[in-house]
CSV table of C-alpha atoms in Angstrom, one decimal:
chain,number,residue,atom,x,y,z
A,1,MET,CA,101.2,233.1,116.3
A,2,PRO,CA,103.1,234.5,113.2
A,3,SER,CA,101.3,235.6,110.7
A,4,HIS,CA,101.5,234.0,107.6
A,5,VAL,CA,103.4,236.0,105.1
A,6,PHE,CA,106.5,236.6,104.0
A,7,ALA,CA,108.8,239.1,107.1
A,8,ASP,CA,109.4,241.2,103.8
A,9,HIS,CA,106.1,242.5,103.4
A,10,ALA,CA,103.2,243.5,106.1
A,11,ALA,CA,100.6,241.8,107.5
A,12,ALA,CA,97.3,242.0,105.0
A,13,GLN,CA,94.0,244.1,107.5
A,14,PRO,CA,91.5,242.0,108.4
A,15,PRO,CA,88.4,242.5,106.4
A,16,GLU,CA,85.6,244.6,108.1
A,17,ARG,CA,83.6,241.5,110.4
A,18,GLY,CA,80.4,243.5,109.0
A,19,THR,CA,81.0,242.5,105.8
A,20,VAL,CA,82.5,238.7,106.7
A,21,ASP,CA,79.3,238.6,108.1
A,22,ALA,CA,77.0,239.4,105.5
A,23,LEU,CA,78.4,236.5,103.6
A,24,ILE,CA,78.7,233.8,106.2
A,25,SER,CA,74.3,234.7,106.0
A,26,GLN,CA,74.7,234.8,102.8
A,27,THR,CA,76.4,231.1,103.3
A,28,ARG,CA,74.3,229.8,106.3
A,29,ARG,CA,71.2,230.9,103.8
A,30,LEU,CA,72.3,228.5,101.0
A,31,ARG,CA,72.9,225.7,103.1
A,32,VAL,CA,69.4,225.9,104.3
A,33,ASP,CA,68.4,226.4,100.6
A,34,VAL,CA,70.1,223.6,99.1
A,35,ASP,CA,69.8,220.1,102.7
A,36,ALA,CA,66.7,221.2,101.5
A,37,VAL,CA,66.7,219.8,98.0
A,38,ARG,CA,68.8,217.4,99.6
A,39,ARG,CA,65.9,216.0,101.1
A,40,ASP,CA,63.3,216.4,98.7
A,41,ALA,CA,65.4,213.9,96.4
A,42,ALA,CA,65.7,211.4,99.4
A,43,ALA,CA,61.9,211.6,99.5
A,44,ASP,CA,61.4,211.6,95.7
A,45,ARG,CA,63.9,208.4,94.2
A,46,GLY,CA,65.1,205.6,95.3
A,47,ASP,CA,66.9,204.7,91.6
A,48,ALA,CA,70.6,205.3,90.7
A,49,GLU,CA,70.0,208.7,89.5
A,50,GLY,CA,68.4,209.4,92.5
A,51,ARG,CA,71.4,208.6,94.1
A,52,TRP,CA,73.5,210.7,92.8
A,53,GLN,CA,71.5,214.2,92.7
A,54,ARG,CA,71.3,213.0,96.6
A,55,ALA,CA,75.5,212.4,96.6
A,56,LEU,CA,75.4,215.5,94.6
A,57,CYS,CA,73.7,217.6,97.3
A,58,ASP,CA,75.6,216.1,100.4
A,59,LEU,CA,79.0,217.2,98.3
A,60,ALA,CA,77.8,221.1,98.5
A,61,VAL,CA,75.9,221.0,102.2
A,62,HIS,CA,79.9,219.7,102.9
A,63,GLN,CA,81.3,222.8,101.0
A,64,LEU,CA,78.9,225.0,102.3
A,65,ASN,CA,80.1,223.6,105.4
A,66,ASP,CA,83.4,224.2,105.3
A,67,LEU,CA,82.4,227.8,103.6
A,68,ASP,CA,80.7,229.3,106.5
A,69,ASP,CA,83.6,227.5,108.9
A,70,HIS,CA,87.0,229.1,107.0
A,71,LEU,CA,84.7,232.9,107.2
A,72,ALA,CA,84.1,232.6,110.7
A,73,GLN,CA,88.0,232.1,111.3
A,74,LEU,CA,88.0,234.5,108.6
A,75,ARG,CA,85.7,236.9,110.9
A,76,ASP,CA,87.5,235.9,114.3
A,77,GLY,CA,90.9,236.3,113.3
A,78,PRO,CA,94.1,234.2,113.8
A,79,PRO,CA,93.3,230.2,115.4
A,80,ARG,CA,94.2,230.4,118.7
A,81,THR,CA,98.2,228.6,118.6
A,82,GLY,CA,98.8,225.4,121.1
A,83,GLY,CA,100.4,227.3,124.3
A,84,GLU,CA,96.9,228.6,125.2
A,85,PRO,CA,93.6,226.8,125.9
A,86,ALA,CA,91.5,224.5,123.5
A,87,ALA,CA,88.3,224.3,123.3
A,88,PRO,CA,86.7,221.0,124.0
A,89,ALA,CA,85.8,219.1,121.3
A,90,VAL,CA,83.0,218.6,120.1
A,91,PRO,CA,82.2,214.6,118.6
A,92,GLU,CA,82.0,214.1,115.2
A,93,SER,CA,77.4,212.9,116.2
A,94,ALA,CA,76.2,215.8,118.5
A,95,GLU,CA,75.4,217.8,115.3
A,96,PRO,CA,73.8,215.0,112.6
A,97,GLY,CA,74.4,216.0,109.2
A,98,ARG,CA,77.4,218.0,110.5
A,99,GLY,CA,79.9,216.2,112.3
A,100,SER,CA,82.9,218.5,114.0
A,101,LEU,CA,84.1,221.7,111.4
A,102,LEU,CA,85.2,223.8,113.0
A,103,SER,CA,88.4,221.3,114.1
A,104,ARG,CA,89.0,220.8,110.2
A,105,VAL,CA,91.3,223.7,109.9
A,106,GLY,CA,94.5,223.7,111.5
A,107,SER,CA,98.0,226.0,111.4
A,108,ALA,CA,101.7,225.1,111.8
A,109,GLU,CA,105.3,226.8,111.4
A,110,TRP,CA,108.1,226.1,112.3
A,111,ASN,CA,111.1,228.4,113.0
A,112,LEU,CA,114.0,226.8,111.0
A,113,LEU,CA,116.6,229.2,113.7
A,114,THR,CA,115.2,228.1,116.1
A,115,ASP,CA,114.2,224.9,115.7
A,116,GLU,CA,110.6,225.0,117.5
A,117,ALA,CA,107.1,224.6,116.0
A,118,THR,CA,103.7,226.1,116.6
A,119,TRP,CA,100.1,224.4,116.2
A,120,SER,CA,96.9,226.1,116.4
A,121,GLY,CA,94.6,223.6,119.2
A,122,GLU,CA,92.7,223.5,115.8
A,123,LEU,CA,95.3,221.4,114.2
A,124,TYR,CA,96.0,218.7,117.5
A,125,ASP,CA,91.8,217.7,117.2
A,126,ILE,CA,93.3,217.1,113.1
A,127,LEU,CA,96.3,214.9,113.7
A,128,GLY,CA,94.2,213.3,117.3
A,129,ARG,CA,97.8,214.3,119.6
A,130,ASP,CA,97.2,216.1,123.1
A,131,PRO,CA,97.4,219.3,123.5
A,132,ALA,CA,98.9,219.8,126.3
A,133,ALA,CA,101.5,217.7,124.8
A,134,PRO,CA,105.1,219.5,121.7
A,135,PRO,CA,104.3,220.0,118.5
A,136,LEU,CA,105.9,217.5,116.9
A,137,SER,CA,109.2,219.9,114.5
A,138,LEU,CA,109.3,219.4,110.9
A,139,ASP,CA,111.9,216.0,111.1
A,140,GLU,CA,109.3,214.1,113.8
A,141,PHE,CA,106.8,215.9,111.8
A,142,PRO,CA,106.3,211.8,109.1
A,143,SER,CA,106.0,210.1,111.2
A,144,LEU,CA,102.6,210.3,111.8
A,145,VAL,CA,102.0,210.0,108.0
A,146,HIS,CA,100.6,206.2,106.5
A,147,PRO,CA,103.9,204.7,105.4
A,148,ASP,CA,102.2,205.2,101.4
A,149,ASP,CA,102.8,208.4,101.7
A,150,GLN,CA,105.8,209.9,103.8
A,151,PRO,CA,107.6,210.5,100.2
A,152,GLN,CA,105.3,212.7,98.9
A,153,LEU,CA,105.1,214.6,102.4
A,154,THR,CA,109.0,214.7,101.9
A,155,ALA,CA,109.0,216.1,98.8
A,156,MET,CA,106.6,218.6,98.8
A,157,VAL,CA,108.3,220.0,102.5
A,158,THR,CA,112.2,219.5,100.7
A,159,ASP,CA,110.9,222.0,97.1
A,160,CYS,CA,109.6,224.7,99.7
A,161,LEU,CA,112.4,224.7,101.4
A,162,ILE,CA,115.3,224.4,98.8
A,163,ASP,CA,113.9,226.1,96.0
A,164,GLY,CA,110.8,227.9,97.7
A,165,LYS,CA,108.4,225.9,95.4
A,166,PRO,CA,104.4,226.6,97.6
A,167,ILE,CA,103.7,223.1,99.5
A,168,ASP,CA,100.0,222.0,98.5
A,169,GLY,CA,99.7,218.7,98.0
A,170,GLU,CA,97.6,215.5,99.2
A,171,PHE,CA,98.4,212.5,102.6
A,172,ARG,CA,97.2,210.4,105.3
A,173,ILE,CA,97.4,210.9,108.7
A,174,LEU,CA,97.8,207.8,111.1
A,175,ARG,CA,95.8,209.2,114.7
A,176,THR,CA,96.9,207.9,117.8
A,177,ASP,CA,93.0,206.5,118.0
A,178,GLY,CA,92.9,204.2,114.9
A,179,ARG,CA,91.3,206.2,112.3
A,180,GLU,CA,92.2,207.2,108.8
A,181,ARG,CA,92.1,210.8,107.9
A,182,GLN,CA,93.3,212.8,104.8
A,183,VAL,CA,94.7,215.5,105.2
A,184,HIS,CA,94.8,218.7,102.6
A,185,MET,CA,98.8,220.5,102.9
A,186,MET,CA,99.2,224.2,101.8
A,187,GLY,CA,102.5,226.7,102.9
A,188,GLU,CA,105.4,228.5,101.6
A,189,PRO,CA,108.2,229.6,103.1
A,190,VAL,CA,108.4,232.8,105.2
A,191,LEU,CA,111.8,234.3,104.0
A,192,ALA,CA,114.2,236.5,105.8
A,193,GLY,CA,115.7,239.5,105.5
A,194,ASP,CA,119.0,238.3,103.5
A,195,GLY,CA,116.1,235.9,101.5
A,196,SER,CA,117.6,232.9,103.3
A,197,THR,CA,114.7,231.1,104.5
A,198,ALA,CA,113.9,231.6,108.6
A,199,SER,CA,111.0,228.8,108.9
A,200,MET,CA,108.1,227.7,107.2
A,201,TRP,CA,104.3,228.0,107.7
A,202,ALA,CA,101.0,225.3,106.7
A,203,VAL,CA,97.5,225.3,106.9
A,204,LEU,CA,96.2,221.6,107.2
A,205,ARG,CA,92.9,220.5,106.8
A,206,ASP,CA,90.7,217.6,107.1
A,207,VAL,CA,89.8,216.7,103.9
A,208,SER,CA,87.8,213.0,104.8
A,209,GLU,CA,84.5,213.4,104.7
A,210,LEU,CA,84.9,215.4,101.6
A,211,ARG,CA,86.5,213.9,100.1
A,212,ARG,CA,84.0,210.7,101.2
A,213,SER,CA,81.4,213.1,99.2
A,214,GLN,CA,83.7,212.7,96.7
A,215,ARG,CA,84.5,209.8,96.1
A,216,VAL,CA,80.1,208.7,96.6
A,217,VAL,CA,79.0,211.1,94.0
A,218,ARG,CA,81.5,209.3,91.8
A,219,GLU,CA,80.0,206.1,92.3
A,220,SER,CA,76.8,206.7,92.5
A,221,ARG,CA,77.5,208.7,88.8
A,222,ASP,CA,78.8,205.8,87.3
A,223,SER,CA,76.9,203.2,88.8
A,224,LEU,CA,73.8,205.8,87.2
A,225,GLN,CA,76.4,205.0,83.6
A,226,ARG,CA,75.5,201.9,83.8
A,227,HIS,CA,72.3,201.3,84.4
A,228,HIS,CA,72.4,204.0,81.5
A,229,ASP,CA,74.6,201.7,79.3
A,230,ILE,CA,72.8,199.1,80.3
A,231,ALA,CA,69.3,200.3,79.2
A,232,GLN,CA,70.3,201.7,76.4
A,233,THR,CA,71.7,198.1,75.5
A,234,GLU,CA,68.5,196.9,76.6
A,235,HIS,CA,65.9,199.3,74.4
A,236,ARG,CA,68.5,197.9,71.3
A,237,LEU,CA,68.3,194.1,71.8
A,238,ALA,CA,64.9,194.6,72.2
A,239,VAL,CA,63.4,196.5,69.9
A,240,ALA,CA,65.7,194.2,67.9
A,241,LEU,CA,64.1,191.4,68.8
A,242,GLN,CA,60.4,192.8,68.6
A,243,GLU,CA,61.7,193.4,64.1
A,244,ALA,CA,62.4,189.8,64.5
A,245,VAL,CA,59.2,188.4,65.7
A,246,LEU,CA,56.6,190.8,65.2
A,247,PRO,CA,55.3,190.3,61.1
A,248,PRO,CA,57.6,191.4,58.6
A,249,TRP,CA,54.7,193.3,56.8
A,250,ARG,CA,53.7,196.9,57.0
A,251,GLY,CA,50.8,197.6,54.9
A,252,SER,CA,47.6,195.9,54.4
A,253,LEU,CA,48.6,191.9,53.8
A,254,ARG,CA,45.7,189.7,52.7
A,255,LEU,CA,44.6,186.8,53.8
A,256,PRO,CA,44.4,183.8,52.9
A,257,HIS,CA,46.4,184.2,49.5
A,258,GLY,CA,43.3,182.8,47.6
A,259,GLY,CA,40.0,182.3,47.3
A,260,PRO,CA,37.2,183.5,48.4
A,261,GLY,CA,36.4,185.8,51.1
A,262,ARG,CA,40.2,186.3,51.5
A,263,LEU,CA,40.5,189.6,54.8
A,264,ASP,CA,42.2,192.7,54.1
A,265,LEU,CA,45.3,193.2,57.6
A,266,ALA,CA,47.3,196.5,58.3
A,267,ALA,CA,48.4,196.9,61.7
A,268,HIS,CA,50.7,199.5,63.9
A,269,TYR,CA,53.1,199.5,66.9
A,270,LEU,CA,53.3,202.4,69.0
A,271,PRO,CA,55.4,202.7,71.9
A,272,SER,CA,56.4,204.2,74.5
A,273,ALA,CA,56.5,208.0,75.1
A,274,SER,CA,57.3,207.2,78.8
A,275,SER,CA,59.9,204.3,78.9
A,276,ALA,CA,62.7,203.4,76.4
A,277,LEU,CA,62.7,200.2,77.4
A,278,ILE,CA,60.3,198.3,74.4
A,279,GLY,CA,57.3,195.7,76.1
A,280,GLY,CA,55.6,192.7,75.2
A,281,ASP,CA,52.9,193.9,73.1
A,282,TRP,CA,52.1,191.4,68.9
A,283,TYR,CA,49.9,191.0,67.5
A,284,ASP,CA,50.1,187.7,64.1
A,285,ALA,CA,48.3,186.9,61.0
A,286,MET,CA,48.9,184.4,59.7
A,287,GLU,CA,47.0,181.6,57.4
A,288,LEU,CA,46.5,177.8,58.1
A,289,PRO,CA,47.0,174.9,56.6
A,290,ASP,CA,43.1,174.7,56.3
A,291,GLY,CA,43.3,177.7,54.0
A,292,ASP,CA,41.7,179.4,57.5
A,293,ALA,CA,43.1,183.3,58.6
A,294,LEU,CA,44.2,183.5,62.2
A,295,LEU,CA,44.3,186.3,64.2
A,296,SER,CA,46.2,187.4,67.6
A,297,VAL,CA,46.3,190.5,69.4
A,298,GLY,CA,48.6,190.4,72.9
A,299,ASP,CA,50.7,191.6,75.7
A,300,LEU,CA,52.6,190.3,78.7
A,301,THR,CA,53.1,192.7,81.3
A,302,GLY,CA,56.5,194.7,82.3
A,303,HIS,CA,59.4,195.7,79.7
A,304,GLY,CA,62.3,195.4,78.6
A,305,VAL,CA,64.9,192.1,76.4
A,306,ALA,CA,63.6,189.1,79.6
A,307,VAL,CA,59.8,190.8,78.6
A,308,THR,CA,60.4,190.7,74.8
A,309,SER,CA,61.6,187.1,74.9
A,310,GLY,CA,58.9,186.2,76.8
A,311,MET,CA,56.6,187.9,73.3
A,312,ALA,CA,58.7,185.9,71.4
A,313,MET,CA,58.7,182.4,73.7
A,314,LEU,CA,54.1,183.2,72.9
A,315,LEU,CA,54.3,184.5,69.3
A,316,GLY,CA,55.1,181.4,68.6
A,317,ALA,CA,53.7,179.0,70.4
A,318,VAL,CA,50.3,180.5,69.4
A,319,ARG,CA,51.5,179.7,65.3
A,320,GLY,CA,53.7,176.8,66.4
A,321,MET,CA,49.9,175.4,68.2
A,322,ALA,CA,47.8,176.4,65.4
A,323,VAL,CA,49.5,175.0,62.8
A,324,ALA,CA,50.2,171.4,65.2
A,325,GLY,CA,46.6,172.0,65.5
A,326,ALA,CA,44.9,172.7,61.9
A,327,GLN,CA,45.8,169.4,60.9
A,328,PRO,CA,43.2,167.0,58.8
A,329,GLY,CA,40.8,166.0,60.9
A,330,HIS,CA,42.1,168.4,64.2
A,331,VAL,CA,40.6,172.5,64.8
A,332,ALA,CA,43.2,174.8,66.2
A,333,GLU,CA,40.3,176.3,67.9
A,334,PRO,CA,41.2,179.8,69.9
A,335,GLY,CA,39.3,178.8,73.5
A,336,ARG,CA,42.0,176.0,73.0
A,337,ILE,CA,45.2,177.6,72.4
A,338,MET,CA,44.0,180.2,74.9
A,339,GLY,CA,44.7,177.2,77.5
A,340,TRP,CA,47.1,175.4,76.5
A,341,LEU,CA,49.0,179.5,76.1
A,342,ASN,CA,48.5,179.3,80.0
A,343,GLN,CA,50.2,176.0,80.5
A,344,LEU,CA,52.7,177.6,79.1
A,345,LEU,CA,53.1,180.9,81.5
A,346,ASP,CA,51.9,178.5,84.6
A,347,ALA,CA,55.4,176.5,83.6
A,348,THR,CA,58.2,179.1,82.6
A,349,ALA,CA,60.9,179.3,85.1
A,350,GLN,CA,60.7,183.7,85.3
A,351,PRO,CA,55.8,184.3,86.5
A,352,ALA,CA,54.1,185.6,83.9
A,353,LEU,CA,51.4,187.8,83.6
A,354,GLY,CA,49.1,188.7,80.3
A,355,SER,CA,46.5,189.2,78.0
A,356,ALA,CA,45.2,188.2,74.3
A,357,VAL,CA,42.6,187.8,72.2
A,358,CYS,CA,42.4,184.8,69.5
A,359,CYS,CA,40.3,184.8,66.0
A,360,ARG,CA,40.1,181.9,63.6
A,361,PHE,CA,38.2,183.2,60.6
A,362,ASP,CA,36.2,180.6,58.1
A,363,PRO,CA,36.7,182.6,55.0
A,364,ALA,CA,34.2,180.7,53.0
A,365,THR,CA,31.0,181.1,55.7
A,366,HIS,CA,32.3,184.8,57.0
A,367,LEU,CA,32.5,182.9,60.6
A,368,LEU,CA,34.9,184.3,63.4
A,369,THR,CA,35.5,182.2,66.5
A,370,TRP,CA,37.3,183.6,69.0
A,371,ALA,CA,38.7,183.7,72.6
A,372,GLN,CA,40.5,185.9,74.7
A,373,ALA,CA,42.6,185.9,78.4
A,374,GLY,CA,41.7,189.5,80.6
A,375,HIS,CA,41.6,191.1,77.3
A,376,PRO,CA,39.9,194.2,75.3
A,377,ALA,CA,37.4,193.0,73.0
A,378,PRO,CA,37.9,193.1,69.3
A,379,LEU,CA,35.7,195.7,68.1
A,380,LEU,CA,33.2,195.5,64.9
A,381,PHE,CA,32.6,197.6,62.4
A,382,ARG,CA,28.8,197.5,60.4
A,383,ASP,CA,27.7,200.1,58.7
A,384,GLY,CA,28.9,203.1,60.4
A,385,THR,CA,28.4,202.1,63.0
A,386,GLY,CA,30.6,200.1,66.0
A,387,ARG,CA,30.5,197.3,68.7
A,388,ALA,CA,32.8,195.6,71.5
A,389,LEU,CA,31.8,191.7,70.7
A,390,THR,CA,30.7,190.4,73.8
A,391,PRO,CA,33.0,188.4,75.6
A,392,PRO,CA,33.6,184.1,76.0
A,393,HIS,CA,34.9,184.3,79.9
A,394,GLY,CA,38.6,183.8,79.8
A,395,VAL,CA,40.8,184.9,82.7
A,396,LEU,CA,44.2,186.8,83.2
A,397,LEU,CA,47.3,183.9,81.4
A,398,GLY,CA,50.1,182.8,84.1
A,399,ALA,CA,47.3,183.8,86.9
A,400,THR,CA,45.4,180.0,87.3
A,401,SER,CA,47.0,176.9,86.5
A,402,GLY,CA,44.3,174.6,84.6
A,403,ALA,CA,41.5,177.6,83.3
A,404,ALA,CA,39.6,177.1,81.0
A,405,TYR,CA,38.4,179.3,77.6
A,406,GLU,CA,35.8,179.8,76.9
A,407,GLN,CA,35.3,180.6,72.9
A,408,ALA,CA,32.7,182.7,71.0
A,409,ASP,CA,31.1,183.0,67.4
A,410,GLU,CA,30.8,186.0,65.8
A,411,GLN,CA,28.5,186.1,61.9
A,412,LEU,CA,30.7,188.7,60.2
A,413,ARG,CA,29.8,190.3,56.5
A,414,PRO,CA,31.3,191.4,53.1
A,415,GLY,CA,32.2,195.5,54.2
A,416,ASP,CA,32.3,194.0,58.3
A,417,LEU,CA,35.8,195.9,60.2
A,418,LEU,CA,37.7,193.6,63.0
A,419,LEU,CA,40.0,196.5,65.4
A,420,LEU,CA,42.2,193.8,67.9
A,421,HIS,CA,44.1,195.9,70.1
A,422,THR,CA,46.2,195.8,73.4
A,423,ASP,CA,45.2,198.4,76.0
A,424,GLY,CA,47.1,201.7,76.4
A,425,LEU,CA,46.2,202.4,72.7
A,426,VAL,CA,44.3,205.4,73.8
A,427,PRO,CA,46.2,207.6,75.9
A,428,ARG,CA,45.3,207.9,79.8
A,429,ARG,CA,42.2,206.0,79.3
A,430,ASP,CA,40.4,204.0,81.0
A,431,ARG,CA,39.0,200.8,79.0
A,432,ASP,CA,36.1,202.0,79.0
A,433,THR,CA,36.9,205.0,77.6
A,434,ALA,CA,39.1,203.6,75.5
A,435,THR,CA,36.3,201.4,74.3
A,436,GLY,CA,33.8,204.1,73.3
A,437,LEU,CA,37.1,207.0,71.8
A,438,LEU,CA,38.0,203.9,69.1
A,439,LEU,CA,34.2,203.4,69.0
A,440,SER,CA,33.5,206.4,67.6
A,441,LEU,CA,35.6,206.4,64.9
A,442,ALA,CA,33.2,204.3,63.1
A,443,SER,CA,32.1,207.1,60.9
A,444,ARG,CA,35.3,207.9,60.2
A,445,PHE,CA,36.1,204.3,59.2
A,446,ALA,CA,33.1,203.6,56.4
A,447,GLU,CA,34.5,206.3,54.6
A,448,ALA,CA,38.2,204.8,54.6
A,449,ARG,CA,39.3,202.0,51.5
A,450,THR,CA,42.2,200.1,53.2
A,451,ALA,CA,43.0,198.4,56.3
A,452,GLN,CA,45.8,200.6,56.0
A,453,ASP,CA,44.2,203.8,55.3
A,454,CYS,CA,41.7,202.3,59.5
A,455,VAL,CA,45.0,202.4,60.8
A,456,ARG,CA,46.0,206.2,59.5
A,457,THR,CA,42.9,206.8,61.2
A,458,VAL,CA,43.8,205.6,64.3
A,459,VAL,CA,47.1,207.0,63.9
A,460,GLU,CA,46.0,209.9,63.4
A,461,GLU,CA,44.1,210.5,66.6
A,462,PHE,CA,45.5,208.7,69.0
A,463,GLY,CA,49.6,208.6,68.1
A,464,GLU,CA,50.6,211.7,68.4
A,465,ALA,CA,49.0,212.4,72.7
A,466,PRO,CA,51.8,210.7,75.9
A,467,ARG,CA,51.3,206.9,76.5
A,468,GLU,CA,52.8,205.7,79.7
A,469,ASP,CA,52.6,201.6,77.8
A,470,ASP,CA,53.6,200.3,74.3
A,471,ALA,CA,51.1,199.5,72.5
A,472,CYS,CA,49.4,197.8,69.2
A,473,LEU,CA,46.4,197.0,67.2
A,474,LEU,CA,45.4,194.9,64.4
A,475,VAL,CA,42.8,195.7,61.4
A,476,ALA,CA,40.7,193.1,59.5
A,477,ARG,CA,38.1,193.6,57.2
A,478,VAL,CA,35.9,191.4,55.1
């Protein structure tokens, strides 16, 4: 086949074989490394980001395969022409992950003076044509092109032959086997000695798999961006909902507002460092109609808007049940409140699990009555020492229909400090270890002047460490 250069230019000398072989070896080593990264991405991640990573790796492997093939053709010299015997076609499934890559680049030349056409064997493979059939002329060639792309091909060829513009564009080919392939065509006119156009050569490359890989990368990237946008929106909604539901006070609060035996209260919420989504942790303190104080801390499993909404429902239910049960002649018992909350979770459309502790404090007698549902027990600090209260029986909220919750009494004294918290307050520690570390702060709590000072001590000790889950604490000082 004639050299693909202008007639008035000398043919370029082929590169040295050893240099090209070295480039081929480098390309294949790099392809092996990228393929290893692709396998790791496939094994480690199944989310939108993982799919995006795998798609990028697939695209890189395809491009390296193409580079390998182009270098091999550069080393081996010009491809065979249509008159030479074609090598047997390699099925696309013969080499998984790669396909028939060597048949994806073909060449052609159309002689305008003799009206002869010359095709390489690879071009026959790309177009799905019988190698024994004569090559199509420039006038016949558009019959293989998708009807919607024929005007584009005609315009490119016309600009090349008349204005001498290089051809560089893509169009779809309809093969005789019914398959549609995407082809990238590059070409130039070949000038005669008098400056007229003698012929036109072109290199056609099957880029179907490359464009498919690029499309997968684009779609996975868009999917990842949508997931990111949704996560950001959910985070903002969850934060707004949490701020609207949790008590607005930051710092100390004294309950009840009048009379003896008041509680000095302070609370704090610590967000998770490993998740952008807000969890279902809550704290609350309220004065009941009969003058008692109700303290509660809880955690609904999961993260996101749905969990934060469920937390808001539970917190509102605690307040409503406590007020409704504290009417003349009735007492809002913590055990009954836990039972009602369990029924509420059990009746929700989306099953959920939660833990909680609920305490009722009588300011006149300093008696604390409390119940828990699978939750860490309150910690009592007195005279420089601390201990966990013995928990009454209580299963997780939403775990069992009709569960009964026992309650316990604890006589408090002036100066006592009560610490209520959710799991995860002490990062990366089991419940028993976390309890021990919190109790080790007893001497520092004894020196604290207010409940807010105690909260600050806990945050200074455990608030800076990365935590896998959000948490909250409520401190009450008699």
